[in-house]
Amino acid sequence: MRFQYNSIMQLSSTTKYIQNHCLKYYPKRILRWTLIVLLLLVFLSILTLLLDNTYTSSSLPLSSYMNLGGDTTSIFEKLYMTKPNTVVTNNNNDPFHSPRLEHEMVNHLFGQEEIDDWHDPKITWIDDHVWEHVPVKGVLYMFLRNEDLQHARSTIRSIEDRFNHNVGYPWVILSNHYLSPSFKKYLTKVVTKGRVFFGRVDRETWNYPNWVPTSQVEKAVKKMMTMDRIPEGVRPSYQFSSRYHAGLFFHHPLMQNADYSWRVEPSAYYSCEMEDPFLKMKTLNKTLGFVMTSYEEKMAVRSLWSVTRAFREQFFDQIRPLNETIMPWLLDDSEYNFCHIWSNFMILDLTFLRSEHYQAYFRFLDYSGGFFYESWSDGAVITLAAAMYLKREELYFFNEIGYEYRFGVHCPLSLTDYYPRCSCDVELTTDFNRDSCTISMLQYVDKHRIQDIATFARRHFMIGDRSTSLLSGF
């Protein structure tokens, strides 16, 4: 007890000393040192932030060029060195020929490296007899995971019900995950006439390429999370998917024997009876078919145009004149306005993606690392490529197809296309929203259709100020 009492008395005297001497005689000194410490902490925080965010939009091309040799000419030299051999293709007529995987077909990725044994050695082909009962060698393509089963099944059902049950185009289902037998069986039951082919993505193409340091990617992702506030930018799966669908998916063995692909997204809904879109693309000699457009997230693709412009300047002799393409639609005062075609519904003539010009453009972008240092979308990449290499008349707006996906809705804006084929509500169409570029694009690819759209819109639903402005003069 005596020891405790002495301890308490000692603590009390110490407290009184601090109150009567330190705080009485040294308040200014304490305040001064407190402020100094706080300023040092703020300075250290700013310094740490600057060191962690060395990546900027302007440094994107330079960092990638340096990885290739130190100057901007090296990327062009390497592009020519890895020029694709367009004669070499997969040949399913040769029984002794092993199908080539995606990374073997794109020789700027990994050269002659051995195929990882993670892959199933038996790669399925779409045999020629599959195409015997369809007018066009077209595939309905979907990329999914096991958790997408219900959404995928619903979307496939809507397309089968709307047109494919009469034709029987094959489905190609790709995944970077293992798809269980029960998954495949349950999904296949929805397809009424055509066959379903399941394939696994080549793991080497669903990864960071060797010229993209993961440390730089981590810094870029941190910047996108903290400063740019890009929700999609923090997901490697989104970046891998964008890169794969921008320049790799059509090299998959299951796609090699197809002429056209229709990208179908799980959870998308098709609301109108359809005539054969593949046949329409072939009959009208179209290369790219689309339904919706929108503005891209600016910070996600902030360097895409500067890298594309560098490519255009180097290969200017291969680029079509502006008055023949949709490039004026994408430019405001010679700068990219961030409009792009949605890739979640896109019907493509695969000859375009397999062309030497498109492959050179994709390799150029791929070497820059922008799919990972930023979040370049495959839709924006394909749109810019179409604006460089395709004539305006090669693009087709599928106004007659009702389509819903996430926040976007397209309902046919035409009396003949809408009644009585569709179940969608024209009042909900987003073609006139501020984030849509569709009406402005039609002035280049299908100007006559705008008159029909304007007439239909004025007769059948109320249109706002933006709609009135877009349709003025029609």
Tab-separated table of C-alpha atoms in Angstrom:
chain	number	residue	atom	x	y	z
A	1	MET	CA	0.000	0.000	0.000
A	2	ARG	CA	2.824	2.354	0.860
A	3	PHE	CA	4.479	1.671	-2.500
A	4	GLN	CA	1.269	2.414	-4.373
A	5	TYR	CA	0.770	5.605	-2.387
A	6	ASN	CA	4.289	6.836	-3.185
A	7	SER	CA	3.782	6.056	-6.886
A	8	ILE	CA	0.557	8.015	-7.004
A	9	MET	CA	2.131	10.972	-5.218
A	10	GLN	CA	5.079	10.885	-7.630
A	11	LEU	CA	2.788	10.919	-10.683
A	12	SER	CA	0.781	13.769	-9.222
A	13	SER	CA	3.855	15.876	-8.602
A	14	THR	CA	5.094	15.220	-12.146
A	15	THR	CA	1.756	16.346	-13.585
A	16	LYS	CA	1.818	19.524	-11.515
A	17	TYR	CA	5.358	20.237	-12.689
A	18	ILE	CA	4.336	19.949	-16.348
A	19	GLN	CA	1.340	22.223	-15.782
A	20	ASN	CA	3.232	24.862	-13.800
A	21	HIS	CA	6.480	24.947	-15.758
A	22	CYS	CA	6.431	23.353	-19.236
A	23	LEU	CA	3.050	24.596	-20.383
A	24	LYS	CA	3.493	27.943	-18.655
A	25	TYR	CA	6.939	28.788	-19.961
A	26	TYR	CA	7.182	26.854	-23.249
A	27	PRO	CA	3.788	27.092	-25.076
A	28	LYS	CA	5.240	28.858	-28.126
A	29	ARG	CA	8.094	26.368	-28.456
A	30	ILE	CA	5.715	23.405	-28.280
A	31	LEU	CA	3.401	24.957	-30.875
A	32	ARG	CA	6.339	25.750	-33.149
A	33	TRP	CA	7.668	22.177	-33.097
A	34	THR	CA	4.190	20.769	-33.605
A	35	LEU	CA	3.748	22.837	-36.778
A	36	ILE	CA	7.182	21.791	-38.038
A	37	VAL	CA	6.337	18.122	-37.586
A	38	LEU	CA	2.997	18.529	-39.378
A	39	LEU	CA	4.643	20.296	-42.319
A	40	LEU	CA	7.234	17.540	-42.588
A	41	LEU	CA	4.482	14.912	-42.668
A	42	VAL	CA	2.628	16.774	-45.436
A	43	PHE	CA	5.835	17.127	-47.457
A	44	LEU	CA	6.627	13.425	-47.112
A	45	SER	CA	3.083	12.483	-48.195
A	46	ILE	CA	3.314	14.630	-51.334
A	47	LEU	CA	6.752	13.224	-52.161
A	48	THR	CA	5.501	9.655	-51.755
A	49	LEU	CA	2.510	10.360	-53.993
A	50	LEU	CA	4.715	11.789	-56.726
A	51	LEU	CA	7.113	8.856	-56.584
A	52	ASP	CA	4.281	6.333	-56.723
A	53	ASN	CA	2.647	8.001	-59.721
A	54	THR	CA	5.529	8.393	-62.100
A	55	TYR	CA	3.308	7.166	-64.929
A	56	THR	CA	1.459	9.865	-66.834
A	57	SER	CA	-0.516	9.883	-70.035
A	58	SER	CA	2.325	11.583	-71.878
A	59	SER	CA	4.849	9.014	-70.663
A	60	LEU	CA	2.886	6.039	-72.005
A	61	PRO	CA	4.381	5.871	-75.498
A	62	LEU	CA	7.847	6.888	-74.312
A	63	SER	CA	8.075	4.233	-71.612
A	64	SER	CA	7.040	1.565	-74.083
A	65	TYR	CA	9.361	2.807	-76.810
A	66	MET	CA	12.249	2.771	-74.341
A	67	ASN	CA	11.499	-0.840	-73.511
A	68	LEU	CA	11.875	-1.602	-77.206
A	69	GLY	CA	15.223	0.053	-77.713
A	70	GLY	CA	15.357	3.623	-76.513
A	71	ASP	CA	13.933	5.703	-79.335
A	72	THR	CA	10.688	6.055	-81.231
A	73	THR	CA	12.031	4.460	-84.402
A	74	SER	CA	12.625	1.103	-82.712
A	75	ILE	CA	8.931	0.347	-82.413
A	76	PHE	CA	8.508	0.770	-86.157
A	77	GLU	CA	11.559	-1.406	-86.833
A	78	LYS	CA	10.151	-4.128	-84.612
A	79	LEU	CA	6.777	-3.845	-86.297
A	80	TYR	CA	8.371	-4.542	-89.647
A	81	MET	CA	10.477	-7.361	-88.199
A	82	THR	CA	7.359	-9.087	-86.866
A	83	LYS	CA	5.268	-8.532	-89.956
A	84	PRO	CA	2.662	-11.314	-90.020
A	85	ASN	CA	2.830	-14.019	-92.623
A	86	THR	CA	-0.658	-13.785	-94.054
A	87	VAL	CA	-0.150	-16.984	-96.056
A	88	VAL	CA	0.231	-19.136	-92.931
A	89	THR	CA	-3.210	-20.060	-91.615
A	90	ASN	CA	-4.758	-22.902	-89.752
A	91	ASN	CA	-5.729	-25.699	-92.119
A	92	ASN	CA	-8.300	-28.141	-90.796
A	93	ASN	CA	-8.112	-30.207	-93.985
A	94	ASP	CA	-4.677	-31.526	-93.000
A	95	PRO	CA	-5.146	-34.423	-90.531
A	96	PHE	CA	-1.467	-34.222	-89.504
A	97	HIS	CA	-1.566	-30.508	-88.852
A	98	SER	CA	-1.868	-29.425	-85.202
A	99	PRO	CA	-4.149	-26.415	-84.716
A	100	ARG	CA	-2.313	-23.243	-83.791
A	101	LEU	CA	-3.262	-21.347	-80.657
A	102	GLU	CA	-3.795	-17.585	-80.552
A	103	HIS	CA	-0.315	-16.653	-79.390
A	104	GLU	CA	1.226	-18.788	-82.144
A	105	MET	CA	-0.782	-16.941	-84.786
A	106	VAL	CA	0.306	-13.513	-83.480
A	107	ASN	CA	4.047	-13.854	-83.773
A	108	HIS	CA	4.978	-10.625	-82.005
A	109	LEU	CA	3.935	-12.083	-78.645
A	110	PHE	CA	6.036	-15.108	-77.785
A	111	GLY	CA	7.749	-16.360	-80.942
A	112	GLN	CA	8.333	-20.121	-80.945
A	113	GLU	CA	7.840	-20.777	-77.238
A	114	GLU	CA	6.427	-24.119	-76.288
A	115	ILE	CA	2.681	-24.317	-75.663
A	116	ASP	CA	1.856	-24.514	-71.979
A	117	ASP	CA	0.602	-27.937	-70.976
A	118	TRP	CA	-2.200	-26.206	-69.071
A	119	HIS	CA	-4.126	-26.301	-72.340
A	120	ASP	CA	-6.087	-29.228	-73.606
A	121	PRO	CA	-4.007	-30.703	-76.449
A	122	LYS	CA	-7.155	-31.564	-78.387
A	123	ILE	CA	-8.357	-28.303	-79.920
A	124	THR	CA	-11.810	-28.571	-81.484
A	125	TRP	CA	-12.386	-27.331	-85.010
A	126	ILE	CA	-15.598	-26.257	-86.620
A	127	ASP	CA	-15.740	-28.816	-89.389
A	128	ASP	CA	-16.830	-27.868	-92.878
A	129	HIS	CA	-20.045	-29.893	-92.637
A	130	VAL	CA	-21.284	-27.473	-89.954
A	131	TRP	CA	-21.553	-24.749	-92.575
A	132	GLU	CA	-23.458	-26.840	-95.098
A	133	HIS	CA	-26.926	-25.833	-93.894
A	134	VAL	CA	-26.233	-22.105	-93.249
A	135	PRO	CA	-25.916	-19.418	-95.945
A	136	VAL	CA	-22.909	-17.694	-94.339
A	137	LYS	CA	-19.941	-18.996	-92.389
A	138	GLY	CA	-20.850	-16.971	-89.329
A	139	VAL	CA	-20.447	-17.764	-85.637
A	140	LEU	CA	-22.267	-16.412	-82.615
A	141	TYR	CA	-19.441	-15.753	-80.185
A	142	MET	CA	-19.706	-15.414	-76.413
A	143	PHE	CA	-17.021	-15.123	-73.750
A	144	LEU	CA	-18.110	-16.133	-70.263
A	145	ARG	CA	-17.356	-17.661	-66.870
A	146	ASN	CA	-19.183	-20.244	-64.788
A	147	GLU	CA	-20.999	-17.549	-62.819
A	148	ASP	CA	-22.425	-16.172	-66.086
A	149	LEU	CA	-24.514	-19.288	-66.695
A	150	GLN	CA	-27.995	-17.908	-66.094
A	151	HIS	CA	-27.305	-14.610	-67.891
A	152	ALA	CA	-25.720	-16.452	-70.823
A	153	ARG	CA	-28.589	-18.912	-71.063
A	154	SER	CA	-31.154	-16.102	-71.118
A	155	THR	CA	-29.266	-14.192	-73.835
A	156	ILE	CA	-28.782	-17.263	-76.015
A	157	ARG	CA	-32.467	-18.047	-75.658
A	158	SER	CA	-33.444	-14.572	-76.870
A	159	ILE	CA	-31.297	-14.921	-80.022
A	160	GLU	CA	-32.446	-18.485	-80.690
A	161	ASP	CA	-36.086	-17.459	-80.344
A	162	ARG	CA	-35.698	-14.351	-82.493
A	163	PHE	CA	-34.026	-15.936	-85.520
A	164	ASN	CA	-31.393	-18.650	-85.058
A	165	HIS	CA	-33.828	-21.492	-84.420
A	166	ASN	CA	-34.678	-21.258	-88.131
A	167	VAL	CA	-31.072	-21.099	-89.376
A	168	GLY	CA	-28.786	-22.887	-86.947
A	169	TYR	CA	-25.588	-20.846	-86.874
A	170	PRO	CA	-23.003	-22.409	-84.524
A	171	TRP	CA	-22.186	-20.922	-81.148
A	172	VAL	CA	-18.597	-20.516	-79.978
A	173	ILE	CA	-18.295	-20.227	-76.204
A	174	LEU	CA	-14.839	-19.256	-74.957
A	175	SER	CA	-13.617	-18.866	-71.396
A	176	ASN	CA	-10.378	-18.413	-69.521
A	177	HIS	CA	-11.827	-20.680	-66.800
A	178	TYR	CA	-12.653	-24.338	-66.679
A	179	LEU	CA	-16.270	-24.889	-67.687
A	180	SER	CA	-17.830	-27.872	-66.001
A	181	PRO	CA	-19.662	-30.600	-67.966
A	182	SER	CA	-22.927	-29.697	-66.226
A	183	PHE	CA	-22.430	-26.066	-67.269
A	184	LYS	CA	-21.938	-27.070	-70.903
A	185	LYS	CA	-24.888	-29.454	-70.865
A	186	TYR	CA	-27.248	-26.908	-69.319
A	187	LEU	CA	-26.200	-24.200	-71.779
A	188	THR	CA	-26.368	-26.445	-74.833
A	189	LYS	CA	-30.001	-27.338	-74.125
A	190	VAL	CA	-31.048	-23.797	-75.054
A	191	VAL	CA	-29.688	-24.083	-78.610
A	192	THR	CA	-32.375	-25.565	-80.822
A	193	LYS	CA	-30.707	-26.230	-84.161
A	194	GLY	CA	-27.062	-25.192	-84.354
A	195	ARG	CA	-24.110	-26.719	-82.548
A	196	VAL	CA	-22.265	-25.303	-79.543
A	197	PHE	CA	-18.459	-25.379	-79.431
A	198	PHE	CA	-16.626	-24.729	-76.164
A	199	GLY	CA	-13.028	-23.583	-76.074
A	200	ARG	CA	-10.486	-22.299	-73.603
A	201	VAL	CA	-8.535	-19.111	-74.136
A	202	ASP	CA	-4.816	-19.514	-74.628
A	203	ARG	CA	-3.413	-18.523	-71.237
A	204	GLU	CA	-0.432	-16.763	-72.804
A	205	THR	CA	-2.804	-14.238	-74.374
A	206	TRP	CA	-4.706	-13.701	-71.100
A	207	ASN	CA	-1.727	-12.311	-69.231
A	208	TYR	CA	0.675	-9.376	-69.133
A	209	PRO	CA	3.046	-9.444	-72.126
A	210	ASN	CA	6.745	-9.539	-71.308
A	211	TRP	CA	7.289	-5.894	-72.302
A	212	VAL	CA	4.782	-4.612	-69.718
A	213	PRO	CA	6.358	-4.561	-66.219
A	214	THR	CA	3.812	-5.425	-63.562
A	215	SER	CA	5.366	-2.811	-61.260
A	216	GLN	CA	4.430	-0.096	-63.749
A	217	VAL	CA	0.959	-1.554	-64.080
A	218	GLU	CA	0.502	-1.454	-60.313
A	219	LYS	CA	1.438	2.236	-60.234
A	220	ALA	CA	-0.907	3.001	-63.115
A	221	VAL	CA	-3.769	1.094	-61.474
A	222	LYS	CA	-3.182	2.920	-58.205
A	223	LYS	CA	-3.361	6.231	-60.048
A	224	MET	CA	-6.586	5.221	-61.791
A	225	MET	CA	-8.103	4.238	-58.449
A	226	THR	CA	-7.045	7.299	-56.447
A	227	MET	CA	-6.854	10.146	-58.934
A	228	ASP	CA	-8.733	9.241	-62.110
A	229	ARG	CA	-11.520	7.310	-60.357
A	230	ILE	CA	-11.918	4.747	-63.138
A	231	PRO	CA	-13.819	1.780	-61.669
A	232	GLU	CA	-13.047	-0.582	-64.565
A	233	GLY	CA	-9.376	0.345	-64.535
A	234	VAL	CA	-8.641	-1.550	-61.341
A	235	ARG	CA	-9.753	-4.899	-62.755
A	236	PRO	CA	-7.059	-6.897	-64.586
A	237	SER	CA	-9.803	-9.137	-66.007
A	238	TYR	CA	-11.288	-6.136	-67.826
A	239	GLN	CA	-7.885	-5.185	-69.262
A	240	PHE	CA	-7.129	-8.752	-70.342
A	241	SER	CA	-10.551	-9.016	-71.957
A	242	SER	CA	-10.210	-5.711	-73.812
A	243	ARG	CA	-6.819	-6.663	-75.209
A	244	TYR	CA	-7.985	-10.154	-76.153
A	245	HIS	CA	-11.068	-8.910	-77.975
A	246	ALA	CA	-9.187	-6.081	-79.668
A	247	GLY	CA	-6.686	-8.298	-81.432
A	248	LEU	CA	-6.594	-11.939	-80.387
A	249	PHE	CA	-9.972	-13.677	-80.176
A	250	PHE	CA	-10.302	-14.253	-83.914
A	251	HIS	CA	-7.066	-16.296	-83.875
A	252	HIS	CA	-8.647	-18.951	-81.684
A	253	PRO	CA	-8.865	-22.311	-83.516
A	254	LEU	CA	-12.665	-22.289	-83.229
A	255	MET	CA	-12.791	-18.983	-85.107
A	256	GLN	CA	-10.342	-19.892	-87.843
A	257	ASN	CA	-12.878	-21.408	-90.201
A	258	ALA	CA	-15.426	-18.582	-89.832
A	259	ASP	CA	-15.913	-15.576	-92.083
A	260	TYR	CA	-18.079	-13.499	-89.734
A	261	SER	CA	-18.416	-13.230	-85.961
A	262	TRP	CA	-21.259	-11.788	-83.902
A	263	ARG	CA	-20.147	-10.782	-80.415
A	264	VAL	CA	-22.879	-11.662	-77.914
A	265	GLU	CA	-22.607	-10.503	-74.324
A	266	PRO	CA	-24.098	-12.453	-71.374
A	267	SER	CA	-27.105	-10.585	-69.865
A	268	ALA	CA	-27.815	-8.750	-73.142
A	269	TYR	CA	-31.394	-8.971	-74.402
A	270	TYR	CA	-32.657	-8.965	-78.005
A	271	SER	CA	-36.223	-7.745	-78.263
A	272	CYS	CA	-37.141	-7.965	-81.968
A	273	GLU	CA	-37.720	-10.690	-84.529
A	274	MET	CA	-34.722	-10.634	-86.861
A	275	GLU	CA	-33.880	-11.440	-90.418
A	276	ASP	CA	-30.529	-13.168	-90.823
A	277	PRO	CA	-27.940	-10.483	-89.840
A	278	PHE	CA	-25.029	-12.506	-91.229
A	279	LEU	CA	-26.724	-12.856	-94.588
A	280	LYS	CA	-27.503	-9.141	-94.620
A	281	MET	CA	-23.851	-8.300	-93.929
A	282	LYS	CA	-22.693	-10.521	-96.775
A	283	THR	CA	-25.390	-9.456	-99.242
A	284	LEU	CA	-24.826	-5.752	-98.641
A	285	ASN	CA	-21.032	-6.191	-98.581
A	286	LYS	CA	-20.708	-4.747	-95.075
A	287	THR	CA	-17.678	-5.152	-92.805
A	288	LEU	CA	-18.845	-3.862	-89.432
A	289	GLY	CA	-22.402	-3.981	-88.105
A	290	PHE	CA	-23.407	-2.146	-84.924
A	291	VAL	CA	-26.377	-1.009	-82.868
A	292	MET	CA	-25.126	1.388	-80.192
A	293	THR	CA	-22.457	4.007	-79.621
A	294	SER	CA	-21.387	6.111	-76.661
A	295	TYR	CA	-18.606	8.302	-75.309
A	296	GLU	CA	-15.663	6.456	-73.815
A	297	GLU	CA	-14.381	7.245	-70.308
A	298	LYS	CA	-11.814	9.960	-71.078
A	299	MET	CA	-9.237	9.080	-68.449
A	300	ALA	CA	-9.384	5.397	-69.399
A	301	VAL	CA	-8.225	6.079	-72.979
A	302	ARG	CA	-6.476	9.411	-72.593
A	303	SER	CA	-3.374	8.284	-74.529
A	304	LEU	CA	-5.087	6.137	-77.150
A	305	TRP	CA	-5.420	8.959	-79.635
A	306	SER	CA	-1.827	10.185	-79.243
A	307	VAL	CA	-0.516	6.666	-79.901
A	308	THR	CA	-2.947	6.233	-82.812
A	309	ARG	CA	-1.834	9.563	-84.243
A	310	ALA	CA	1.803	8.439	-84.084
A	311	PHE	CA	0.812	5.303	-85.978
A	312	ARG	CA	-1.092	7.335	-88.579
A	313	GLU	CA	1.891	9.611	-89.136
A	314	GLN	CA	4.197	6.655	-89.713
A	315	PHE	CA	1.832	4.718	-91.978
A	316	PHE	CA	0.024	7.666	-93.570
A	317	ASP	CA	0.193	6.083	-97.013
A	318	GLN	CA	-2.035	3.198	-95.833
A	319	ILE	CA	-4.758	5.365	-94.247
A	320	ARG	CA	-7.887	6.232	-96.217
A	321	PRO	CA	-8.721	9.916	-96.802
A	322	LEU	CA	-10.959	11.553	-94.197
A	323	ASN	CA	-13.770	12.166	-96.668
A	324	GLU	CA	-14.081	8.407	-97.256
A	325	THR	CA	-14.204	7.291	-93.620
A	326	ILE	CA	-15.988	7.963	-90.327
A	327	MET	CA	-12.887	9.671	-88.903
A	328	PRO	CA	-14.554	13.136	-89.018
A	329	TRP	CA	-17.212	11.693	-86.676
A	330	LEU	CA	-14.480	10.951	-84.132
A	331	LEU	CA	-12.696	14.292	-84.309
A	332	ASP	CA	-13.477	17.717	-82.902
A	333	ASP	CA	-10.857	20.245	-83.987
A	334	SER	CA	-8.467	17.403	-84.894
A	335	GLU	CA	-8.730	15.855	-81.413
A	336	TYR	CA	-10.447	12.614	-80.468
A	337	ASN	CA	-13.925	13.230	-79.046
A	338	PHE	CA	-14.036	9.762	-77.365
A	339	CYS	CA	-16.995	8.407	-79.337
A	340	HIS	CA	-16.855	4.680	-80.033
A	341	ILE	CA	-18.977	1.783	-81.238
A	342	TRP	CA	-20.101	-0.676	-78.599
A	343	SER	CA	-18.272	-3.960	-79.040
A	344	ASN	CA	-20.728	-5.979	-76.918
A	345	PHE	CA	-22.891	-6.014	-80.028
A	346	MET	CA	-20.675	-6.022	-83.081
A	347	ILE	CA	-20.891	-8.152	-86.210
A	348	LEU	CA	-17.573	-8.236	-88.043
A	349	ASP	CA	-16.211	-9.542	-91.288
A	350	LEU	CA	-13.157	-11.294	-89.863
A	351	THR	CA	-11.189	-10.521	-93.012
A	352	PHE	CA	-10.869	-6.988	-91.645
A	353	LEU	CA	-9.406	-8.091	-88.300
A	354	ARG	CA	-7.090	-10.573	-89.988
A	355	SER	CA	-5.815	-7.989	-92.465
A	356	GLU	CA	-2.190	-6.883	-92.382
A	357	HIS	CA	-3.219	-3.272	-91.748
A	358	TYR	CA	-5.341	-4.080	-88.700
A	359	GLN	CA	-2.721	-6.445	-87.297
A	360	ALA	CA	-0.037	-3.757	-87.630
A	361	TYR	CA	-2.235	-1.257	-85.788
A	362	PHE	CA	-2.986	-3.718	-82.982
A	363	ARG	CA	0.693	-4.602	-82.565
A	364	PHE	CA	1.559	-0.924	-82.364
A	365	LEU	CA	-1.006	-0.363	-79.612
A	366	ASP	CA	-0.026	-3.569	-77.860
A	367	TYR	CA	3.625	-2.555	-77.671
A	368	SER	CA	2.634	0.753	-76.084
A	369	GLY	CA	1.148	-1.057	-73.087
A	370	GLY	CA	-1.942	1.133	-72.978
A	371	PHE	CA	-4.312	-1.794	-72.425
A	372	PHE	CA	-2.714	-2.129	-68.952
A	373	TYR	CA	-1.245	1.285	-68.093
A	374	GLU	CA	-4.694	2.678	-68.878
A	375	SER	CA	-7.926	0.845	-69.720
A	376	TRP	CA	-8.232	0.960	-73.478
A	377	SER	CA	-11.412	-0.751	-74.561
A	378	ASP	CA	-11.644	-3.064	-77.555
A	379	GLY	CA	-14.609	-1.027	-78.803
A	380	ALA	CA	-12.536	2.169	-78.985
A	381	VAL	CA	-9.648	0.356	-80.689
A	382	ILE	CA	-11.823	-1.303	-83.338
A	383	THR	CA	-13.679	1.970	-83.926
A	384	LEU	CA	-10.448	3.887	-84.586
A	385	ALA	CA	-9.206	1.116	-86.864
A	386	ALA	CA	-12.477	1.213	-88.810
A	387	ALA	CA	-12.085	4.984	-89.108
A	388	MET	CA	-8.664	4.518	-90.695
A	389	TYR	CA	-9.254	1.542	-93.001
A	390	LEU	CA	-12.949	1.154	-93.818
A	391	LYS	CA	-15.085	3.151	-96.191
A	392	ARG	CA	-18.220	4.669	-94.738
A	393	GLU	CA	-20.448	2.406	-96.782
A	394	GLU	CA	-18.796	-0.652	-95.203
A	395	LEU	CA	-20.456	0.087	-91.856
A	396	TYR	CA	-24.073	-0.881	-91.195
A	397	PHE	CA	-26.432	0.378	-88.496
A	398	PHE	CA	-28.809	-2.411	-87.430
A	399	ASN	CA	-31.704	-0.137	-86.592
A	400	GLU	CA	-34.053	-3.105	-87.006
A	401	ILE	CA	-32.530	-5.031	-84.067
A	402	GLY	CA	-33.856	-4.282	-80.586
A	403	TYR	CA	-31.041	-4.469	-78.055
A	404	GLU	CA	-30.664	-3.902	-74.315
A	405	TYR	CA	-27.472	-4.130	-72.290
A	406	ARG	CA	-26.748	-2.510	-68.944
A	407	PHE	CA	-27.694	1.168	-69.237
A	408	GLY	CA	-28.129	1.137	-73.025
A	409	VAL	CA	-31.364	0.493	-74.902
A	410	HIS	CA	-31.960	0.563	-78.622
A	411	CYS	CA	-35.456	0.112	-79.943
A	412	PRO	CA	-35.977	0.369	-83.718
A	413	LEU	CA	-36.753	3.959	-84.645
A	414	SER	CA	-38.824	3.096	-87.664
A	415	LEU	CA	-42.479	2.179	-88.121
A	416	THR	CA	-41.733	-0.740	-90.455
A	417	ASP	CA	-38.905	-2.054	-88.242
A	418	TYR	CA	-40.806	-1.693	-84.968
A	419	TYR	CA	-44.381	-2.887	-85.468
A	420	PRO	CA	-45.262	-5.707	-84.858
A	421	ARG	CA	-41.841	-7.338	-84.562
A	422	CYS	CA	-40.565	-5.881	-81.276
A	423	SER	CA	-41.380	-6.028	-77.582
A	424	CYS	CA	-39.187	-3.102	-76.522
A	425	ASP	CA	-40.455	0.325	-75.449
A	426	VAL	CA	-39.334	3.082	-77.840
A	427	GLU	CA	-39.672	5.608	-75.012
A	428	LEU	CA	-36.701	3.961	-73.282
A	429	THR	CA	-34.288	4.154	-76.230
A	430	THR	CA	-30.998	5.828	-75.325
A	431	ASP	CA	-30.006	6.850	-78.863
A	432	PHE	CA	-30.831	10.479	-78.051
A	433	ASN	CA	-29.088	10.573	-74.668
A	434	ARG	CA	-26.137	12.855	-74.077
A	435	ASP	CA	-23.726	9.935	-73.871
A	436	SER	CA	-24.786	8.554	-77.269
A	437	CYS	CA	-23.052	9.368	-80.567
A	438	THR	CA	-25.356	7.337	-82.813
A	439	ILE	CA	-27.349	10.097	-84.515
A	440	SER	CA	-24.233	12.111	-85.329
A	441	MET	CA	-22.585	8.992	-86.756
A	442	LEU	CA	-25.529	8.261	-89.040
A	443	GLN	CA	-24.829	11.517	-90.830
A	444	TYR	CA	-21.769	9.746	-92.227
A	445	VAL	CA	-22.863	6.132	-92.673
A	446	ASP	CA	-26.618	6.344	-93.360
A	447	LYS	CA	-27.800	9.911	-93.720
A	448	HIS	CA	-31.075	8.939	-95.377
A	449	ARG	CA	-32.095	6.902	-92.344
A	450	ILE	CA	-32.014	9.983	-90.115
A	451	GLN	CA	-35.045	11.369	-91.946
A	452	ASP	CA	-37.035	8.223	-91.125
A	453	ILE	CA	-35.826	8.313	-87.506
A	454	ALA	CA	-36.784	11.983	-87.153
A	455	THR	CA	-40.256	11.361	-88.559
A	456	PHE	CA	-40.806	8.332	-86.317
A	457	ALA	CA	-39.504	10.121	-83.215
A	458	ARG	CA	-41.747	13.158	-83.681
A	459	ARG	CA	-44.841	11.028	-84.233
A	460	HIS	CA	-44.470	8.358	-81.586
A	461	PHE	CA	-42.787	9.797	-78.500
A	462	MET	CA	-41.817	13.028	-76.852
A	463	ILE	CA	-38.279	14.175	-77.628
A	464	GLY	CA	-36.169	16.517	-75.530
A	465	ASP	CA	-34.005	19.479	-76.399
A	466	ARG	CA	-31.017	17.327	-77.332
A	467	SER	CA	-33.141	15.135	-79.611
A	468	THR	CA	-34.591	18.216	-81.282
A	469	SER	CA	-31.095	19.604	-81.799
A	470	LEU	CA	-29.751	16.340	-83.237
A	471	LEU	CA	-32.689	15.941	-85.600
A	472	SER	CA	-32.892	19.570	-86.682
A	473	GLY	CA	-32.809	19.887	-90.457
A	474	PHE	CA	-34.322	16.456	-91.027
